[in-house]
mmCIF file of C-alpha atoms in Angstrom:
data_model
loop_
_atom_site.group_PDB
_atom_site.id
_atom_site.type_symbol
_atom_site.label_atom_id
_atom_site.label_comp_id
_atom_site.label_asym_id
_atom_site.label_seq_id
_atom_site.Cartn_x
_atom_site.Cartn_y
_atom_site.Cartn_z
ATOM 1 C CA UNK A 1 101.338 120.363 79.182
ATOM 2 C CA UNK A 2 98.147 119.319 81.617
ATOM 3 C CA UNK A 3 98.857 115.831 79.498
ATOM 4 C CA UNK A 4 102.217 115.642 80.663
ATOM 5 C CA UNK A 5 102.167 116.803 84.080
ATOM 6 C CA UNK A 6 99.570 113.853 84.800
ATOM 7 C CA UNK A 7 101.849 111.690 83.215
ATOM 8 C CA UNK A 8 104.647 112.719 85.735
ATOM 9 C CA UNK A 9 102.417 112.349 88.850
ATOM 10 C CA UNK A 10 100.985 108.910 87.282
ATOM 11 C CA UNK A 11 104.613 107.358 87.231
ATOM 12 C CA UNK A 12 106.130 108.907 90.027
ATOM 13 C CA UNK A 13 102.933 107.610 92.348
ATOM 14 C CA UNK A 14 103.558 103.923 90.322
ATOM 15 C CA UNK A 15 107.588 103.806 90.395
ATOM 16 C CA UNK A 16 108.313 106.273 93.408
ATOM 17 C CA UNK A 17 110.856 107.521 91.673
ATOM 18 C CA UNK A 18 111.040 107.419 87.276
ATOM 19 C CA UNK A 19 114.372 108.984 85.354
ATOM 20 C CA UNK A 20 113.230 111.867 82.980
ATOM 21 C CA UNK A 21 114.243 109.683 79.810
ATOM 22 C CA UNK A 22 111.500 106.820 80.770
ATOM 23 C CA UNK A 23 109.263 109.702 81.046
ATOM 24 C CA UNK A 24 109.535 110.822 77.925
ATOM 25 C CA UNK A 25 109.805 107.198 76.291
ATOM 26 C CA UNK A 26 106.401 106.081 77.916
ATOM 27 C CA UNK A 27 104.490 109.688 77.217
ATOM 28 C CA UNK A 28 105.798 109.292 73.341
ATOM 29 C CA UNK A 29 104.698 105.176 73.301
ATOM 30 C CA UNK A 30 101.425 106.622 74.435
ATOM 31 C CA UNK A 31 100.546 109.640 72.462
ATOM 32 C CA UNK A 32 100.103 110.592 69.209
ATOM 33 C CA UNK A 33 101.559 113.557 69.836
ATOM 34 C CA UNK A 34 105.240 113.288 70.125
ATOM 35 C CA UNK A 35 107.549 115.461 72.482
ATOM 36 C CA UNK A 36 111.250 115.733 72.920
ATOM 37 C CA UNK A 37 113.514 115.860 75.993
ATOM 38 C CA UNK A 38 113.033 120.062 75.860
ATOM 39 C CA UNK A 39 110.129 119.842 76.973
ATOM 40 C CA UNK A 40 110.640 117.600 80.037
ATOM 41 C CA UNK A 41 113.058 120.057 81.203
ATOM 42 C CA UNK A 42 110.559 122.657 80.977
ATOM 43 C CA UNK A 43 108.325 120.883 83.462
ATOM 44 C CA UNK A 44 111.745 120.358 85.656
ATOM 45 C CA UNK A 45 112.411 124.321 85.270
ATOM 46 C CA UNK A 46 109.180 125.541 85.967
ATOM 47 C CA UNK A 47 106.662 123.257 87.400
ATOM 48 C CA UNK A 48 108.861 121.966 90.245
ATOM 49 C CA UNK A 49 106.304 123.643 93.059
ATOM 50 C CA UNK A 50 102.782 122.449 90.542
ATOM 51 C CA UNK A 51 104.690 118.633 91.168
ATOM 52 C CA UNK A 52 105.050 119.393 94.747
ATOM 53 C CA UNK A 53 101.366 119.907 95.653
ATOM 54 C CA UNK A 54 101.204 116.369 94.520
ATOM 55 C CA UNK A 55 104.018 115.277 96.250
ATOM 56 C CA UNK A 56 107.065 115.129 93.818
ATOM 57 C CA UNK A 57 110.014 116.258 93.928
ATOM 58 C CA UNK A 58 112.681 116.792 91.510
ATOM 59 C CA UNK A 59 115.726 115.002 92.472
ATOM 60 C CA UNK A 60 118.249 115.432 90.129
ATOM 61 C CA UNK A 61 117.405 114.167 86.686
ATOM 62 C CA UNK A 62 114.265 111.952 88.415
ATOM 63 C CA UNK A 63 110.978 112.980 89.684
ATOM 64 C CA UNK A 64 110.926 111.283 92.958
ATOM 65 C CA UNK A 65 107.982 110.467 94.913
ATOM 66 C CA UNK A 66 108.279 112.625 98.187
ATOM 67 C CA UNK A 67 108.421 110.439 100.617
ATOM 68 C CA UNK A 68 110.937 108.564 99.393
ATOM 69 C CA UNK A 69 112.967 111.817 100.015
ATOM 70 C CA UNK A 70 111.578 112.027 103.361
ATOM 71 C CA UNK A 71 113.360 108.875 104.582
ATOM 72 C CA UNK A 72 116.351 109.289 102.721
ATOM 73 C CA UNK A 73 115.750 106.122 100.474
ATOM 74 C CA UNK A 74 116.832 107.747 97.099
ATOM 75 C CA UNK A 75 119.825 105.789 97.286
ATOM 76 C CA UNK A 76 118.659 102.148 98.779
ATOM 77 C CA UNK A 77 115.287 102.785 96.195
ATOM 78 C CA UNK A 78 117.626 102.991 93.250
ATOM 79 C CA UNK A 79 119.853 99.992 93.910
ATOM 80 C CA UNK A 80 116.814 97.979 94.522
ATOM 81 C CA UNK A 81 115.225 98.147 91.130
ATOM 82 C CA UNK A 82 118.376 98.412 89.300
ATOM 83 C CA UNK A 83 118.025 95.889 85.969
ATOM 84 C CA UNK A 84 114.867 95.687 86.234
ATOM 85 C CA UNK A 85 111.986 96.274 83.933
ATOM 86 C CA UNK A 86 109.340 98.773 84.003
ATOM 87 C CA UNK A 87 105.943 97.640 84.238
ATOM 88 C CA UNK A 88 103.712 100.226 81.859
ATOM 89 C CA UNK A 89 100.283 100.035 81.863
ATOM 90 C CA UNK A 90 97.778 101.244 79.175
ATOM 91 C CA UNK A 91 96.934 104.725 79.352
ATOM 92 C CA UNK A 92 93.681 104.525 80.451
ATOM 93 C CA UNK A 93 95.192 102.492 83.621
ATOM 94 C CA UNK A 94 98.310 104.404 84.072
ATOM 95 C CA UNK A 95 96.446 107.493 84.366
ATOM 96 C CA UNK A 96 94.090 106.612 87.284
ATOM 97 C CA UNK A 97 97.653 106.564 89.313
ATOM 98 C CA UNK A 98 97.148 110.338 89.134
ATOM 99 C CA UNK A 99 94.874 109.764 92.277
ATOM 100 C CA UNK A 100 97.701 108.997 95.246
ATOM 101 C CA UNK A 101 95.703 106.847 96.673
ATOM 102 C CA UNK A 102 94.579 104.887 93.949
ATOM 103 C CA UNK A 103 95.471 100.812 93.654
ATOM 104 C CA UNK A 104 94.283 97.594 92.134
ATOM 105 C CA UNK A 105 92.055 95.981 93.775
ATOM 106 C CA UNK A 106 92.519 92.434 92.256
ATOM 107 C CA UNK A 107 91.411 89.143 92.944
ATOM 108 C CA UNK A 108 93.902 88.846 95.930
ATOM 109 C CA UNK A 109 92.480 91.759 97.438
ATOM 110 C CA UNK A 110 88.952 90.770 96.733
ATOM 111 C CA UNK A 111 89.523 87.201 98.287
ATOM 112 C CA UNK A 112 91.066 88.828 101.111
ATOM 113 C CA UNK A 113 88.306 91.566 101.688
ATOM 114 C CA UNK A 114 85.764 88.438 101.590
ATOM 115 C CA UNK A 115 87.765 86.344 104.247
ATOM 116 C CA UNK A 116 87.914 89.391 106.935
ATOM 117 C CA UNK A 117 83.860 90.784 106.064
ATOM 118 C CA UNK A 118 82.934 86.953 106.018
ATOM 119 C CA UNK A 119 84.936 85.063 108.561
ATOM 120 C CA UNK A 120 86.448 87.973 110.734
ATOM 121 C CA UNK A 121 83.301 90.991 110.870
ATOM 122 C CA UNK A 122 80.184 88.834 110.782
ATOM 123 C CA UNK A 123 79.772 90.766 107.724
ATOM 124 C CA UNK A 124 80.710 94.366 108.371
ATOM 125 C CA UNK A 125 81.717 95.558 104.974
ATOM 126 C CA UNK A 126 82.262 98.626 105.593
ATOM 127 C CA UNK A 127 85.021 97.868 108.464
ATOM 128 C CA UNK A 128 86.314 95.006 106.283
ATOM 129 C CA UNK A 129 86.958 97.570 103.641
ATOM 130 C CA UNK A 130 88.632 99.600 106.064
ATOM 131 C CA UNK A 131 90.887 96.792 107.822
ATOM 132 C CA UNK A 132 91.880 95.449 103.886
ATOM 133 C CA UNK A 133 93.167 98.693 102.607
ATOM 134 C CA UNK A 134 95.674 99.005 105.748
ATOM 135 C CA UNK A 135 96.955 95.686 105.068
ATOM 136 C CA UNK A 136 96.882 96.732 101.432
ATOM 137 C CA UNK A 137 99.307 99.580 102.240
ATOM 138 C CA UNK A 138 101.395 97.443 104.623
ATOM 139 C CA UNK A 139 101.393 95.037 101.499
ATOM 140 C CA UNK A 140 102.842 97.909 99.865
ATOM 141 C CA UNK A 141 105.305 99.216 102.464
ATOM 142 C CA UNK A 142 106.500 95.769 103.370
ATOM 143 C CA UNK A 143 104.101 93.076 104.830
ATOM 144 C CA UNK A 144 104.856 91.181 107.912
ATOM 145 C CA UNK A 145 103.037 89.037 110.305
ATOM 146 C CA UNK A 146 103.827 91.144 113.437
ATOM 147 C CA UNK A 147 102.261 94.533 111.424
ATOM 148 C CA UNK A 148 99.268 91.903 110.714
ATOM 149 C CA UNK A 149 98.393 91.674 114.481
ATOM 150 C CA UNK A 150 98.954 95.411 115.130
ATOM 151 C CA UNK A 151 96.643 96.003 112.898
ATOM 152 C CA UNK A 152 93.609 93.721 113.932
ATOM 153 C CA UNK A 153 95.046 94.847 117.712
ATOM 154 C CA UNK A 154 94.128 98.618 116.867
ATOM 155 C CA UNK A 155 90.718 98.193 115.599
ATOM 156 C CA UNK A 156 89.959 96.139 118.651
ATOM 157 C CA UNK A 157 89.491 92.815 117.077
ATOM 158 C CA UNK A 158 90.543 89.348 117.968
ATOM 159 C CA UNK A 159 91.052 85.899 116.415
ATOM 160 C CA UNK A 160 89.446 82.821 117.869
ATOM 161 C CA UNK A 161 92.123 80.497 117.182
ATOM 162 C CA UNK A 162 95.799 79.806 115.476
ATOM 163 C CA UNK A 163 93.769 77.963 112.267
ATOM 164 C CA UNK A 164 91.841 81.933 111.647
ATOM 165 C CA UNK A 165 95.150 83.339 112.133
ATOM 166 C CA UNK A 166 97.186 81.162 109.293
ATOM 167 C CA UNK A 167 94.023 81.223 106.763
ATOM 168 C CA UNK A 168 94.573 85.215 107.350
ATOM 169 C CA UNK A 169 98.284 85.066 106.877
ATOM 170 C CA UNK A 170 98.122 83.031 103.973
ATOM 171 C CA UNK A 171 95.526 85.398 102.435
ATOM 172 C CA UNK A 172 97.479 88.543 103.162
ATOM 173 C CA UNK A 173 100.866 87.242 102.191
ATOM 174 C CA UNK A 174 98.813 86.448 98.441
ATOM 175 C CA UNK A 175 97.985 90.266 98.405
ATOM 176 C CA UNK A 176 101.646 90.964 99.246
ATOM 177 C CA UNK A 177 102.645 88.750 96.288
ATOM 178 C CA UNK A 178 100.194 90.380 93.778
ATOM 179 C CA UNK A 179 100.986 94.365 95.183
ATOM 180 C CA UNK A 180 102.304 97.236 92.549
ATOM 181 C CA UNK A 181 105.549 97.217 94.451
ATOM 182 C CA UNK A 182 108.116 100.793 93.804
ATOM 183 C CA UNK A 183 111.365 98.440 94.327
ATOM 184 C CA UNK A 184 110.070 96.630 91.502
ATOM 185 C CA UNK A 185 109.464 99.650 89.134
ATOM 186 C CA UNK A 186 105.721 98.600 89.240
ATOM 187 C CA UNK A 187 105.647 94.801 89.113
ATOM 188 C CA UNK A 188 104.519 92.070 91.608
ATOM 189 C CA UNK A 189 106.449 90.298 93.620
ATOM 190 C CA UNK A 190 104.904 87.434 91.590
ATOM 191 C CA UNK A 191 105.505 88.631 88.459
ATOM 192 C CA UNK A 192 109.343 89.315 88.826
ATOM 193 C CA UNK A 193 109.684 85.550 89.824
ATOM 194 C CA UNK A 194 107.523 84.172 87.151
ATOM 195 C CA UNK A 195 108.503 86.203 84.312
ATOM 196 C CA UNK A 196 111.805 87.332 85.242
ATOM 197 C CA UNK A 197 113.078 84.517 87.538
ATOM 198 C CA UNK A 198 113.897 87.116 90.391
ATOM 199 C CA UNK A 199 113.962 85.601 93.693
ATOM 200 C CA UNK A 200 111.308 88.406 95.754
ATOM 201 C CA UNK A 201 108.170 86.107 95.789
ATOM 202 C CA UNK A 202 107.859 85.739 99.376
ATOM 203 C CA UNK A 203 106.434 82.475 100.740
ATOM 204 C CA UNK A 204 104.590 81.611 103.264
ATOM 205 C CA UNK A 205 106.536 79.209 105.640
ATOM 206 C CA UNK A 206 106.089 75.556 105.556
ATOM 207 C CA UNK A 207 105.423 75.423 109.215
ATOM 208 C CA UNK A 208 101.885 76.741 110.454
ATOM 209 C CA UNK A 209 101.729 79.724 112.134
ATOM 210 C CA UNK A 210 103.959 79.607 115.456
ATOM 211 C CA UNK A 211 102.218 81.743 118.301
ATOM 212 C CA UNK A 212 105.085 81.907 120.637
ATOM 213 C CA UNK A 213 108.001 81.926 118.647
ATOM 214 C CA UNK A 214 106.651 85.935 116.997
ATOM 215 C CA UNK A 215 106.251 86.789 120.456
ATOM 216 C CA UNK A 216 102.171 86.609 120.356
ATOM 217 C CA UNK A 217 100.181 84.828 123.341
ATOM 218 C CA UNK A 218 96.877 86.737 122.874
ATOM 219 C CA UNK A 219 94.848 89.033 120.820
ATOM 220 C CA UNK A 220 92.876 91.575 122.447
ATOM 221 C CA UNK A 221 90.727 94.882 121.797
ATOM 222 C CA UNK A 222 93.113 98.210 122.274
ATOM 223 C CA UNK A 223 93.072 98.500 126.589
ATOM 224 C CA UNK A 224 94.281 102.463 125.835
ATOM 225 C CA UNK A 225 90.754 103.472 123.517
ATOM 226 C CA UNK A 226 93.783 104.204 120.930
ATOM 227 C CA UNK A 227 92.317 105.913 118.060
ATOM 228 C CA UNK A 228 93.392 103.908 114.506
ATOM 229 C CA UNK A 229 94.749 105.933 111.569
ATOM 230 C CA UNK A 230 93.237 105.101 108.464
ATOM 231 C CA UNK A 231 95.567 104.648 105.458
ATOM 232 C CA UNK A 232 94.317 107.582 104.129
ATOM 233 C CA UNK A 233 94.512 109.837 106.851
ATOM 234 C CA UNK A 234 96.699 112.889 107.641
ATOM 235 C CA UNK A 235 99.850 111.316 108.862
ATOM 236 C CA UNK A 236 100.087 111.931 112.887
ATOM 237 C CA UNK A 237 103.746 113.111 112.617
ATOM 238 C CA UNK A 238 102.678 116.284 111.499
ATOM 239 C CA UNK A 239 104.371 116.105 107.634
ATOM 240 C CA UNK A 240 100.980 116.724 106.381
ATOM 241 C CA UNK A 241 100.827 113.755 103.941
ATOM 242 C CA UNK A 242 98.962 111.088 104.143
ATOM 243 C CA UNK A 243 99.525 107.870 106.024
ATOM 244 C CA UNK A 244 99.681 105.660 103.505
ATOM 245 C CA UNK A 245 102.893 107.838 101.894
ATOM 246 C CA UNK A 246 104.585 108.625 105.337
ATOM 247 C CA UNK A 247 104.891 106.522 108.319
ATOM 248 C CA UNK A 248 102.479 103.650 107.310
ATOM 249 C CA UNK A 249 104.951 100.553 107.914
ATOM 250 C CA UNK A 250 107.481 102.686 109.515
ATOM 251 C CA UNK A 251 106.650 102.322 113.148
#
């Protein structure tokens, strides 16, 4: 049952929200041992508040990723992913989605984690590490250019001149093409177009970078001292998850 309870908490944290059915079908491709749809119900009957220390919920005939619930995007999630396929990863890689705040850090990520420690830090890894898993999330939540500048706004940092700012952008909006995604049951952006022939890659626009027309004249260290949330930090609205799963990308 421990098997199968990391199984639920795996997919919910990859999908957001996964039917009972695919639950069973991707336990059963992966074990040996075979179970039937009893026993899935059991875990709905009687594990419901074991699933909600690790925030899912039971929504019907899904296990839904709470914060989904939160904001009311059962609905909106659902229509979103509808005929689209599930991306299932081997065992050994679907499991480490157990962790919440677990993610791949591919080449996209590493490229951009170089760019910021390199170009950006003057080699502060440890704050580039930081600064790349926010944008990570944001990738996550929905990445835009405006949440970009917040971001390097917060921690006080400022770029020298438009030609940083689009070699940023560009780099970013990669990760944002290459991020697990929930509307996409698991997949990139990038690999719903490619394989699939989906229209969600997200491009960068032909034009550089245009300072005035998003509004930006300036970027300059927080005037207010205001203290940054890190992705994985209790969530300041009080909901007691973390940011990355509440109001990360929401503001």
């Amino acid at each position: 049952m421990r098997t199968l309870l990391d199984y639920v908490v795996s997919l919910t944290n990859l999908y957001g929200l996964v039917h009972k059915e695919k639950v069973l079908e991707i336990y059963n491709l992966q074990n040996e041992e075979q179970i039937d749809i009893n026993i899935i119900e059991i875990v709905r009957h009687n594990f419901s508040e074991d699933l909600l220390q690790d925030f899912v919920r039971i929504y019907g005939d899904y296990f839904v990723h709470e914060t989904i619930m939160e904001f009311d995007e059962f609905d909106s999630q659902l229509r979103q992913r509808a005929g689209k396929p599930f991306y299932i990863p081997a065992q050994a890689e679907l499991l480490k989605y157990r962790d919440d705040c677990f993610f791949e850090k591919n080449k996209e990520y590493r490229a951009l984690l170089e760019h910021i420690t390199k170009n950006l830090l003057d080699g502060d890894e440890k704050q580039g590490a930081l600064i790349t898993d926010d944008l990570q999330g944001y990738c996550q939540q929905g990445f835009s250019p405006a949440m970009m500048f917040d971001l390097f706004n917060d921690y006080g940092f400022s770029f020298k001149d438009e030609k940083q700012v689009n070699e940023t952008v560009q780099l970013v909006m990669n990760l944002a093409n290459n991020t697990r995604i929930w509307e996409n049951n698991g997949f990139t952006p990038h690999e719903i177009f490619e394989k699939y022939e989906r229209p969600h890659l997200q491009p960068l626009p032909e034009e550089p970078f245009d300072f005035g027309r998003a509004g930006v004249t300036r970027f300059e260290s927080n005037p207010g001292g205001k203290k940054k949330v890190g992705r994985n930090d209790p969530c300041p609205c009080g909901s007691g998850k973390k940011y990355k799963k509440c109001c990360l990308g929401k503001n």
